[in-house]
Short mmCIF file of C-alpha atoms and ligand atoms in Angstrom, two decimals:
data_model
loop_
_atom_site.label_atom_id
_atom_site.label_comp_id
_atom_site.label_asym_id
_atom_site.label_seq_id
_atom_site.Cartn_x
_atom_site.Cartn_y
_atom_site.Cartn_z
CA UNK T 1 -7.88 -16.38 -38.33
CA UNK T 2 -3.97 -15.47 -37.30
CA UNK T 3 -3.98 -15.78 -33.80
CA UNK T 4 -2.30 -13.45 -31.44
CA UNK T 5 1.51 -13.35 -30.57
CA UNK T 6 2.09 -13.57 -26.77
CA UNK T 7 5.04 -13.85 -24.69
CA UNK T 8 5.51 -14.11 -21.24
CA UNK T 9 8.69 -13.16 -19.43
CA UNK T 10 10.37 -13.58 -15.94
CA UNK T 11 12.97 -10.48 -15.16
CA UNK T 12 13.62 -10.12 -11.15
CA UNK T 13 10.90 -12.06 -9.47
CA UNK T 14 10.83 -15.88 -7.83
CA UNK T 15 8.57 -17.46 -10.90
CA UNK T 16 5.63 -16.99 -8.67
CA UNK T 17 3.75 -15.14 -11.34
CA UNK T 18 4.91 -18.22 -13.84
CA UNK T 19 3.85 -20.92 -11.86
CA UNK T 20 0.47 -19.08 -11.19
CA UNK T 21 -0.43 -18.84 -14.94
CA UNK T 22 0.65 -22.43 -15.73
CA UNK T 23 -2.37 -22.84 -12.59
CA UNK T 24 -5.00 -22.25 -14.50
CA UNK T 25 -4.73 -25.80 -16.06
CA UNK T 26 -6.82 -26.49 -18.78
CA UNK T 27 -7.94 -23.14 -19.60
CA UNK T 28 -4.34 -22.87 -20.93
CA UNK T 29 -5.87 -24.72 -23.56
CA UNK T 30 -8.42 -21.94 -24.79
CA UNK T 31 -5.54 -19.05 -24.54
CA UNK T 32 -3.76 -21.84 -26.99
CA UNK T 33 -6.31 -21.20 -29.38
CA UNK T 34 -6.42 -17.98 -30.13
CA UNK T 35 -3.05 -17.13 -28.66
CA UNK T 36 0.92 -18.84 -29.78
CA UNK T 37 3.34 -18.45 -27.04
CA UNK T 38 6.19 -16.74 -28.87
CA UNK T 39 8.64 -16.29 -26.20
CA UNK T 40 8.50 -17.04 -22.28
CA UNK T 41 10.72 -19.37 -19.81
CA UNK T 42 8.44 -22.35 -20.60
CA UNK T 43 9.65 -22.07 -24.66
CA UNK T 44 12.59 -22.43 -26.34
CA UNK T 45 12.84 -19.28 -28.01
CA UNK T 46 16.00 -17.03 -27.14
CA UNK T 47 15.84 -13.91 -28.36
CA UNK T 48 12.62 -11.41 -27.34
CA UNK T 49 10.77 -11.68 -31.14
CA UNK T 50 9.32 -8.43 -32.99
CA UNK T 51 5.42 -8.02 -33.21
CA UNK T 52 4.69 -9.32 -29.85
CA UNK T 53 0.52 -8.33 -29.39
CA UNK T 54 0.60 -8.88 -25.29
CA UNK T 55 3.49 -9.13 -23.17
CA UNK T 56 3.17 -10.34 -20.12
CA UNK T 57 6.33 -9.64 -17.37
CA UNK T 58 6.94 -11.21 -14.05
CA UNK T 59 10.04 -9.21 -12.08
CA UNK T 60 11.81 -5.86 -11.55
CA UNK T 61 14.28 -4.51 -12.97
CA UNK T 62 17.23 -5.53 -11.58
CA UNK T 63 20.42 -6.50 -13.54
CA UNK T 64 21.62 -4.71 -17.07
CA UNK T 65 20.70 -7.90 -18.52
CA UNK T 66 16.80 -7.02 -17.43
CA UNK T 67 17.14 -3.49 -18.32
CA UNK T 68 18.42 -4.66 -22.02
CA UNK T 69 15.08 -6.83 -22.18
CA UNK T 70 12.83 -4.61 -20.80
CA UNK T 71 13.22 -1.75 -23.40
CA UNK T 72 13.50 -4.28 -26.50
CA UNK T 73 10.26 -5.67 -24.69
CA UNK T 74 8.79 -2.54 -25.03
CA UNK T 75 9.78 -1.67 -28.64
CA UNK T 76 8.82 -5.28 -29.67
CA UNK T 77 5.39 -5.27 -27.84
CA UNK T 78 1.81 -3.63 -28.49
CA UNK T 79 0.62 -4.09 -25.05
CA UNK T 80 2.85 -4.48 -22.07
CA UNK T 81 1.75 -5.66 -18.65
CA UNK T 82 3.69 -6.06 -15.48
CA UNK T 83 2.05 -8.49 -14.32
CA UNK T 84 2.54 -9.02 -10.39
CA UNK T 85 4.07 -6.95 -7.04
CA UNK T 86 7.66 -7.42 -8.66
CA UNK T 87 7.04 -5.88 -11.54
CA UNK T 88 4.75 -3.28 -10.30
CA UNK T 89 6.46 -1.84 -7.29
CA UNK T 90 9.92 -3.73 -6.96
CA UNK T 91 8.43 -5.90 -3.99
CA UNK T 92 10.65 -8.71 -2.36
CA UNK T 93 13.29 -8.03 -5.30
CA UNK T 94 13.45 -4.11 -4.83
CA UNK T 95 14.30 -4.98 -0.69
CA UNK T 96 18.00 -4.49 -1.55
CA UNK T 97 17.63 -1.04 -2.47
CA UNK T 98 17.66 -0.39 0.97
CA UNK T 99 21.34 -1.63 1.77
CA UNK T 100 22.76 -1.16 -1.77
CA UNK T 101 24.37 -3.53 -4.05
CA UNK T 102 27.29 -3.67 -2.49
CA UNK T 103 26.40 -4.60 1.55
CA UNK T 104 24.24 -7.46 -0.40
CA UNK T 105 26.51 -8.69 -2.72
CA UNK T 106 29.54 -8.90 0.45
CA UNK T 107 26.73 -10.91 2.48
CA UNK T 108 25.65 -13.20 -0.03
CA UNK T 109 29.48 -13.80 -0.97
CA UNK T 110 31.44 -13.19 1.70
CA UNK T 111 29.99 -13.16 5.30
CA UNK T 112 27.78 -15.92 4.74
CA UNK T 113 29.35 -18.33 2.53
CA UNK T 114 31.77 -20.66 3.21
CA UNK T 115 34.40 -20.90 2.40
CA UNK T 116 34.29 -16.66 1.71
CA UNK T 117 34.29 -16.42 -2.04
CA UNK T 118 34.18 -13.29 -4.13
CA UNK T 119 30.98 -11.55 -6.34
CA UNK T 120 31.32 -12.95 -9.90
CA UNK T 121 32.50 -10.68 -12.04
CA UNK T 122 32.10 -12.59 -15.19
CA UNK T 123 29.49 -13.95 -17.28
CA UNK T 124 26.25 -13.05 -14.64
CA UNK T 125 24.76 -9.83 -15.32
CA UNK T 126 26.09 -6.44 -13.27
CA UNK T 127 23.33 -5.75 -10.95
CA UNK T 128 22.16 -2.31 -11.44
CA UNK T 129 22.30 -0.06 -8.40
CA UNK T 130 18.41 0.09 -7.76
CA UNK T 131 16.10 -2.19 -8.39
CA UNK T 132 13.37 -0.80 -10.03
CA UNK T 133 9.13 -1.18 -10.97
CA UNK T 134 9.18 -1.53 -15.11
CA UNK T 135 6.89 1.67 -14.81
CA UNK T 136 9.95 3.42 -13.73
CA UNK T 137 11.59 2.06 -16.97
CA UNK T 138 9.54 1.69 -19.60
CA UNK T 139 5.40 2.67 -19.94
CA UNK T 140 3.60 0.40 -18.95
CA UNK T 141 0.15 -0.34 -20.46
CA UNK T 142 -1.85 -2.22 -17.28
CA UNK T 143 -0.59 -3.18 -13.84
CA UNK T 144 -1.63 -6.16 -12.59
CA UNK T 145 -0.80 -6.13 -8.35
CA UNK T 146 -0.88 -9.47 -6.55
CA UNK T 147 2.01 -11.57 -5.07
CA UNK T 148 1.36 -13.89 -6.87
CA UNK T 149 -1.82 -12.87 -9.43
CA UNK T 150 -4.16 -15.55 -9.47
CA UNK T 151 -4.57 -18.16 -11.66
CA UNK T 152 -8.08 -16.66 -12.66
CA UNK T 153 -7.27 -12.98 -12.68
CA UNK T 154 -4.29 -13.94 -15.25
CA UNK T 155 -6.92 -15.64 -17.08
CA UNK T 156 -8.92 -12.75 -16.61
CA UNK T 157 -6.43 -10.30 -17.97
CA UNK T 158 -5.12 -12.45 -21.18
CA UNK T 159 -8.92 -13.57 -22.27
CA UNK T 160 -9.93 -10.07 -21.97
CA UNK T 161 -6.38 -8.37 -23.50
CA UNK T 162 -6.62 -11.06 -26.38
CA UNK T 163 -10.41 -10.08 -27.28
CA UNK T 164 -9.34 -6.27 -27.77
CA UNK T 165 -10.39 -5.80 -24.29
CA UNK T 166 -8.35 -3.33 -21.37
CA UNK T 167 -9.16 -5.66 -18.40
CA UNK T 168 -10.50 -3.36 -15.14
CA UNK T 169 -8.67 -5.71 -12.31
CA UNK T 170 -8.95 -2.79 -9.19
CA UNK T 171 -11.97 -5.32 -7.61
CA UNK T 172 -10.05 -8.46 -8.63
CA UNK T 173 -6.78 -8.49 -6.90
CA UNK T 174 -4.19 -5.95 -4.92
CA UNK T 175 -0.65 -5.58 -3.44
CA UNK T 176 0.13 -8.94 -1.50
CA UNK T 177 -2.84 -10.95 -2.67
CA UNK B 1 -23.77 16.25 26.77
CA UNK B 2 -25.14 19.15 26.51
CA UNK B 3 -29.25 19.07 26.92
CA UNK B 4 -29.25 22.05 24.15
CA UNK B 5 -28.25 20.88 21.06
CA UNK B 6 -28.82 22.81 17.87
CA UNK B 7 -29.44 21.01 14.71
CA UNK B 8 -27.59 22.68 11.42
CA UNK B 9 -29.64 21.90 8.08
CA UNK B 10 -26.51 21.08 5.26
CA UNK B 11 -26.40 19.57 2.15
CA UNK B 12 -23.80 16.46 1.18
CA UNK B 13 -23.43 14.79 -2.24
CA UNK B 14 -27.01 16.79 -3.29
CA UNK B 15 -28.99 15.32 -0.18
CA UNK B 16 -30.74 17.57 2.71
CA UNK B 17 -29.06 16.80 5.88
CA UNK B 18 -29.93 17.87 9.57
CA UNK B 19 -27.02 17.58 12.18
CA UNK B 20 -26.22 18.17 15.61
CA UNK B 21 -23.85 21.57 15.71
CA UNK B 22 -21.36 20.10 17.60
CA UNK B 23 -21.06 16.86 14.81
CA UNK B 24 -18.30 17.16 12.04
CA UNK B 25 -18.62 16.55 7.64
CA UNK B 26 -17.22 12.61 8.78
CA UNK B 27 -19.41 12.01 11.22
CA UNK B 28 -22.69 13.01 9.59
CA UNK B 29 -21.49 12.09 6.30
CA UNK B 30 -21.78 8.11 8.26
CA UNK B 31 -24.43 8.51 9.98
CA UNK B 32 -26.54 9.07 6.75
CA UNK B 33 -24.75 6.23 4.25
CA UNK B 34 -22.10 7.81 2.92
CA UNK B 35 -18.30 6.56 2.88
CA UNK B 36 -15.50 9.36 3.07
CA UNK B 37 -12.16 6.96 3.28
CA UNK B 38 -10.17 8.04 6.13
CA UNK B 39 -6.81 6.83 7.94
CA UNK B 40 -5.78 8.42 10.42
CA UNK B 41 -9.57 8.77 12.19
CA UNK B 42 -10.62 6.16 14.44
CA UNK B 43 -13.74 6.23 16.01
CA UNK B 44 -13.19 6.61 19.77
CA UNK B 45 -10.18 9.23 19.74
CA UNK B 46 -9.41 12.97 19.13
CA UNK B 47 -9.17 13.79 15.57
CA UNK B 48 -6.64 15.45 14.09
CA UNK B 49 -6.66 15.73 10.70
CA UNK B 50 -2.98 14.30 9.83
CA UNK B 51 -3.98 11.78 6.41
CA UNK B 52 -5.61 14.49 4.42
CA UNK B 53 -7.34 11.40 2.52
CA UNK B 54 -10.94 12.25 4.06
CA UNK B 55 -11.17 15.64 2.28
CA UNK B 56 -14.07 17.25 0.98
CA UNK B 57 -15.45 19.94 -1.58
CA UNK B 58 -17.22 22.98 0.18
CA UNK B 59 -18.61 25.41 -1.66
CA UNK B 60 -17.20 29.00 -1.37
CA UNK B 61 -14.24 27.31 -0.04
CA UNK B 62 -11.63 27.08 -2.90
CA UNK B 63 -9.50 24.56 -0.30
CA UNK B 64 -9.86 21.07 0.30
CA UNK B 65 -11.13 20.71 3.59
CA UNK B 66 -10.53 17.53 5.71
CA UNK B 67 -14.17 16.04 6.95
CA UNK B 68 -13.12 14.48 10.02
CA UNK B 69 -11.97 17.91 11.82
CA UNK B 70 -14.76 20.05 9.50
CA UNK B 71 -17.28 21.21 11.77
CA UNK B 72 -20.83 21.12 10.33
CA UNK B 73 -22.39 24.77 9.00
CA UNK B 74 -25.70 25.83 8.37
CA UNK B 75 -26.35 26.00 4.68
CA UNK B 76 -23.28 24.23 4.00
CA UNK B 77 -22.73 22.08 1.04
CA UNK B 78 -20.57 19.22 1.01
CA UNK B 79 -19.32 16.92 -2.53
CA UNK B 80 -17.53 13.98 -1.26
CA UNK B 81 -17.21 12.35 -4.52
CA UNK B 82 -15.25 14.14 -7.97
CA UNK B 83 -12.83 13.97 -10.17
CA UNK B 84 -10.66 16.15 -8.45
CA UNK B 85 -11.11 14.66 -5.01
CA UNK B 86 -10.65 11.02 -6.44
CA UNK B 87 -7.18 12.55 -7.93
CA UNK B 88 -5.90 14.33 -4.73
CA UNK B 89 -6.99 11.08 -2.52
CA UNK B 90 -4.93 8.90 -5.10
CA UNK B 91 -2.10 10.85 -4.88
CA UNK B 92 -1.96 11.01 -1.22
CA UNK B 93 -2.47 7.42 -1.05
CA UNK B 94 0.65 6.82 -4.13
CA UNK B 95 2.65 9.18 -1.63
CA UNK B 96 1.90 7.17 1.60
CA UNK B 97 3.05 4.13 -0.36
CA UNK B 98 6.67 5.71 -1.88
CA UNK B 99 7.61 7.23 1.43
CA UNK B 100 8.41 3.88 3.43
CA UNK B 101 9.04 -0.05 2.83
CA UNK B 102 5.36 -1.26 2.66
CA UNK B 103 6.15 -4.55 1.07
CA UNK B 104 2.52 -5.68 1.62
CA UNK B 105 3.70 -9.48 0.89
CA UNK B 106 5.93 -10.10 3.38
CA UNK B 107 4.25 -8.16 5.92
CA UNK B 108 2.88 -9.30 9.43
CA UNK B 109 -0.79 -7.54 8.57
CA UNK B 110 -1.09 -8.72 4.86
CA UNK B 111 -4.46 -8.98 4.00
CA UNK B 112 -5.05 -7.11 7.18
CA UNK B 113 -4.02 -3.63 6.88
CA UNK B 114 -5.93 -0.68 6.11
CA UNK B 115 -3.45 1.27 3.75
CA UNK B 116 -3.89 -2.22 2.00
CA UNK B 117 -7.34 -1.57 1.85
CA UNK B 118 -7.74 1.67 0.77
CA UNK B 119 -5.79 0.89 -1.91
CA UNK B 120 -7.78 -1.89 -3.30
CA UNK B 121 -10.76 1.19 -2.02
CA UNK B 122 -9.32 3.88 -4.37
CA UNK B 123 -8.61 1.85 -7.25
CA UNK B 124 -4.90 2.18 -6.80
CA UNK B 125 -2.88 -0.24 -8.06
CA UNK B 126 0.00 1.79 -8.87
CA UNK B 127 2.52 3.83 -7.47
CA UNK B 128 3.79 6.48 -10.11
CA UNK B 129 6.02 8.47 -7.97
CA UNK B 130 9.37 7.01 -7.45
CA UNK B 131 9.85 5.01 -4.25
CA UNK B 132 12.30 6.34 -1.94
CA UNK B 133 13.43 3.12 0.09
CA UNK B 134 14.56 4.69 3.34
CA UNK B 135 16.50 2.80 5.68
CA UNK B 136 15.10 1.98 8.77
CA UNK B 137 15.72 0.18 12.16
CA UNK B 138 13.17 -2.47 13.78
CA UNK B 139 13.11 -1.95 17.83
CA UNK B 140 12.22 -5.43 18.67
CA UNK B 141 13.33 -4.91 22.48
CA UNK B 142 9.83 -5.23 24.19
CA UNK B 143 9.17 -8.55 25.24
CA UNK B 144 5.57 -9.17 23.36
CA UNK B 145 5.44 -6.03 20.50
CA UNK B 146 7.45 -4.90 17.91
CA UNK B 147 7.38 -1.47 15.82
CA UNK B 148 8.43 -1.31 12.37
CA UNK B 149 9.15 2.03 11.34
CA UNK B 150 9.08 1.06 7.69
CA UNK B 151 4.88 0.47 7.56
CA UNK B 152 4.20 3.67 9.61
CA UNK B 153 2.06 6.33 7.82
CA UNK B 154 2.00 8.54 10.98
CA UNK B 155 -1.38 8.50 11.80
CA UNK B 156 -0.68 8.94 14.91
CA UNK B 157 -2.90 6.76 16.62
CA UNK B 158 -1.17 4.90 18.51
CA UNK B 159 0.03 8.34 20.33
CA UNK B 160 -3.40 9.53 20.83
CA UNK B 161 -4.84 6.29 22.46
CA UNK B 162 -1.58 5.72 24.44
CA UNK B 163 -2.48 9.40 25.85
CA UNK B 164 -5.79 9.84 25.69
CA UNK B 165 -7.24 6.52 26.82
CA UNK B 166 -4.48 4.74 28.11
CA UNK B 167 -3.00 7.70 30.06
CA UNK B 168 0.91 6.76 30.19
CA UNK B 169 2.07 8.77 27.04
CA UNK B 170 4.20 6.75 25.89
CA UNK B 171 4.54 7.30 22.10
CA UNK B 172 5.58 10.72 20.39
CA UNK B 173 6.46 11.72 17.10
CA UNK B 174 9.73 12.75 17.01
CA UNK B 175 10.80 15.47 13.67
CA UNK B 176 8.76 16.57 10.78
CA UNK B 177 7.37 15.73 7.61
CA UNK B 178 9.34 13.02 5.80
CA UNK B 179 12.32 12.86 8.39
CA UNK B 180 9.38 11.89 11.35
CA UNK B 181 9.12 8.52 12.99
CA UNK B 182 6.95 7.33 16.20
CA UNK B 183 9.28 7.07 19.39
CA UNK B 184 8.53 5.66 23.13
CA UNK B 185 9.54 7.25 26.20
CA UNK B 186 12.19 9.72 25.08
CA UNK B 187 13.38 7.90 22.15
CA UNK B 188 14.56 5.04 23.80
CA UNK B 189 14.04 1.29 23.10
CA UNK B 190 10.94 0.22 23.51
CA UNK B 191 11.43 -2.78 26.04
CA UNK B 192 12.89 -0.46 28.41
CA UNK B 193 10.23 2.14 28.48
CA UNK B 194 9.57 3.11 31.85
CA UNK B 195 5.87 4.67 31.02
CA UNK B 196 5.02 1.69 28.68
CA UNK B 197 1.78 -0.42 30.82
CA UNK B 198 1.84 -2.86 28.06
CA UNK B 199 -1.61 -2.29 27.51
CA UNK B 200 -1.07 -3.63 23.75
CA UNK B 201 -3.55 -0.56 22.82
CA UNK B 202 -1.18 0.94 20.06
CA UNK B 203 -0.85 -2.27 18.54
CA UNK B 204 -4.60 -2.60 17.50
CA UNK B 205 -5.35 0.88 16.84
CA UNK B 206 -2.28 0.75 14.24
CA UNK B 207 -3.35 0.74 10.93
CA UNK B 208 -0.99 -1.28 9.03
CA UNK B 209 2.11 -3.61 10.61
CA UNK B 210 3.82 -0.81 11.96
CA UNK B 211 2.85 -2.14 15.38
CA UNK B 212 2.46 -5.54 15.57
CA UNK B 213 2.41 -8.41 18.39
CA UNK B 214 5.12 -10.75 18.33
CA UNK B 215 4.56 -14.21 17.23
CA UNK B 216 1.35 -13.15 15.22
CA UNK B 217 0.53 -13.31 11.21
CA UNK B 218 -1.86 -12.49 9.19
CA UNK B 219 -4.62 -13.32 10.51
CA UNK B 220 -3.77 -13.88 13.86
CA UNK B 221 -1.97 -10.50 13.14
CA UNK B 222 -5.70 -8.99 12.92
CA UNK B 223 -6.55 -5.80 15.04
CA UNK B 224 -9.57 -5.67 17.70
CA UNK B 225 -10.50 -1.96 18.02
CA UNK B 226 -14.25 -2.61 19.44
CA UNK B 227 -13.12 -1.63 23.28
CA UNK B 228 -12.80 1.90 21.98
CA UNK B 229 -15.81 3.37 21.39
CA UNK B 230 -17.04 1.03 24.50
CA UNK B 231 -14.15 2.67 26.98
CA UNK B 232 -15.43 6.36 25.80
CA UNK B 233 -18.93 5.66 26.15
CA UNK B 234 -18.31 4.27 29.81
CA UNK B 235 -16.26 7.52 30.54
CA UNK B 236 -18.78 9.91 29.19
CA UNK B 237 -21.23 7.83 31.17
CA UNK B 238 -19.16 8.29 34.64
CA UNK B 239 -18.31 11.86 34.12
S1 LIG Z 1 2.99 3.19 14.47
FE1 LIG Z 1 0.97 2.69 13.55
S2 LIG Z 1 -0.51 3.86 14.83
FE2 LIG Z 1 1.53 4.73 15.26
S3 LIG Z 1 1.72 6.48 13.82
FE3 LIG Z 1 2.66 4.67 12.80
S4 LIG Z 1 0.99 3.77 11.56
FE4 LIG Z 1 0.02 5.18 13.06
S1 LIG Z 2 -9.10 10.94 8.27
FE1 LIG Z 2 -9.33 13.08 8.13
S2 LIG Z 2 -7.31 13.76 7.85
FE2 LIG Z 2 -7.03 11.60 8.19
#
């Protein structure tokens, strides 16, 4: 049997969503199985691979660098799930969007550092100028609310996703869970 | 109460229904089992009709009409439940959601909150019109309560039990449709309301964290509406 291609990836969010899936301990064991981890933070893969079955991102869209990996994400990927608040309505991340880039930028850089430095304009990626939900980016195939997810709705959602299955999670978990 | 009260025979969801004339769609509708979600009703004060979430088919009525302002009819009947009602309710609900900053995790009601609730309710667990992030200010200046304009949905409760059962009139809502926000007195601070008994009334009537008490969370944060209903019934009682 081939097993399935899944990657997991972390765009504008804390790692919350991360550290919940790497919760459900063992049971990683059984996703192992049927699933190989082709890209995500926790392998050492660089580039987003083609022929991804179930991709599973953490984070808004924030930065040209996310909005770059989002849409390869999406041409690379069967099924694509934003998987936590981040990534399904902006959240914590999208909280700038009401001051603008650059009020938040000057504050991070200059009022409240010290000595006063100056936004890097090198090498980190431009912010864009509104953080946004993927959905308002690319489609999206399931939406998975919950800051974080649990470690057992994840489970939930990959088990079923891997076994051909859309996963209903409306009963399982909401905004801010 | 009146000691004549006609009863009106109606039908909701398919079932034969008698009700009091002067009863409304919401009212009999829970009286006999069946949920209509609602927001801006609360049990205990005037309603008003504001949410639009509670609204029902009638037939011969090509509108959607609201069930907690609807009157019952003889011969009426009533479909709570349909495609097209489940679809309007979403979208009112996606709209509530993109108008202000309800960042349900870091808020002071998380896991407390009825907007929260109906979401999880109506199956929504996406917003597909695009957010619109306004700006607002927090008026922190009363000594125990806050109000944070960016979890209001403008139910307007906290108006109607600062007037009707509180009597000082304090709250108002001040401009229309998206541009309206709740104010105190004549939009001044809050802390230096002159009207303001706090009474802390507003705060548990409030829906989400719009109003909240200071120093509370989550569950702590949680909202105690039972002395409605009681404070009416004593009134009725005295009148
Ligand atoms: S402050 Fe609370 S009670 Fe008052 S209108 Fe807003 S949501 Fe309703
Ligand atoms: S509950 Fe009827 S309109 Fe809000």
């Amino acid at each position: 049997m081939t097993k399935a291609r899944l990657a997991t990836v972390w765009l504008d969010g804390c790692s919350g969503c991360h550290m919940s899936l790497l919760d459900m301990d063992e049971k990683i064991l059984e996703v192992a199985k049927v699933a190989d981890v082709v890209y995500s933070p926790l392998v050492d893969t660089k580039d987003f691979p083609e022929n991804v079955d179930v991709a599973l991102v953490e984070g808004a869209v924030s930065s040209e660098d996310d909005l770059e990996k989002i849409q390869r994400i999406r041409k690379n990927s069967r099924f694509l799930v934003a998987l936590g608040d981040c990534a399904v309505t902006g959240n914590v991340a999208a909280m700038r969007n009401l001051f603008g880039v650059r009020a938040v930028l000057d504050r991070s850089y200059r009022l409240t550092s010290v000595p006063a430095g100056s936004p890097p304009d090198q090498i980190v990626p431009r912010l864009l100028s509104r953080v946004r939900p993927l959905h308002e980016v690319v489609a999206v195939d399931l939406t998975v609310p919950g800051c974080p997810p649990s470690a057992g709705v994840i489970h939930h959602v990959v088990t079923e996703l891997l076994a051909g299955r859309t996963p209903d999670v409306t009963d399982l978990t909401r905004f801010g869970a | 109460m009146s000691p004549k009260v006609r009863i009106k025979t109606l039908k909701i969801d398919g079932r034969d229904i008698g009700a009091r004339e002067d009863e409304t769609i919401l009212q009999v509708a829970r009286e006999n089992g069946i949920q209509i979600p609602t927001l801006c009703h609360l049990d205990g004060l005037e309603p008003i009709g504001a949410c639009r979430l509670c609204m029902v088919e009638v037939r011969g009525s090509s509108r959607l009409l609201p069930a907690c302002v609807t009157r019952v009819e003889e011969g009426m009947e009533v479909t709570t439940k349909s495609p097209r009602l489940i679809r309007h309710r979403r979208m009112i609900l996606e709209l509530l959601f993109a108008e202000r900053n309800h960042v349900c995790s870091v808020c002071v009601v998380n896991g407390k909150c009825e907007l929260q609730s109906l979401a999880v309710a109506l199956g929504m667990t996406q917003v597909r019109t695009p957010y619109r992030f306004p700006r607002f200010e927090l008026d922190a200046s009363h000594p125990r309560f806050v109000n944070d304009h960016n979890r209001c949905v403008l139910c307007a409760r906290c108006v109607r039990v600062c007037d009707e059962i509180e009597g000082a009139h304090t709250w108002d809502i001040m401009g229309r449709g998206v541009n309206g926000r709740v104010i105190t007195d004549l939009n001044e601070p809050w802390g230096e309301s002159n009207s303001c008994t706090g009474c802390g009334k507003c705060v548990h009537v409030c829906p989400t964290g719009a109003l909240s008490e200071k120093g509370t969370l989550r569950e702590d944060a949680g909202k105690q509406r039972d002395f409605l209903p009681y404070l009416t019934l004593m009134r009725e009682v005295r009148r």
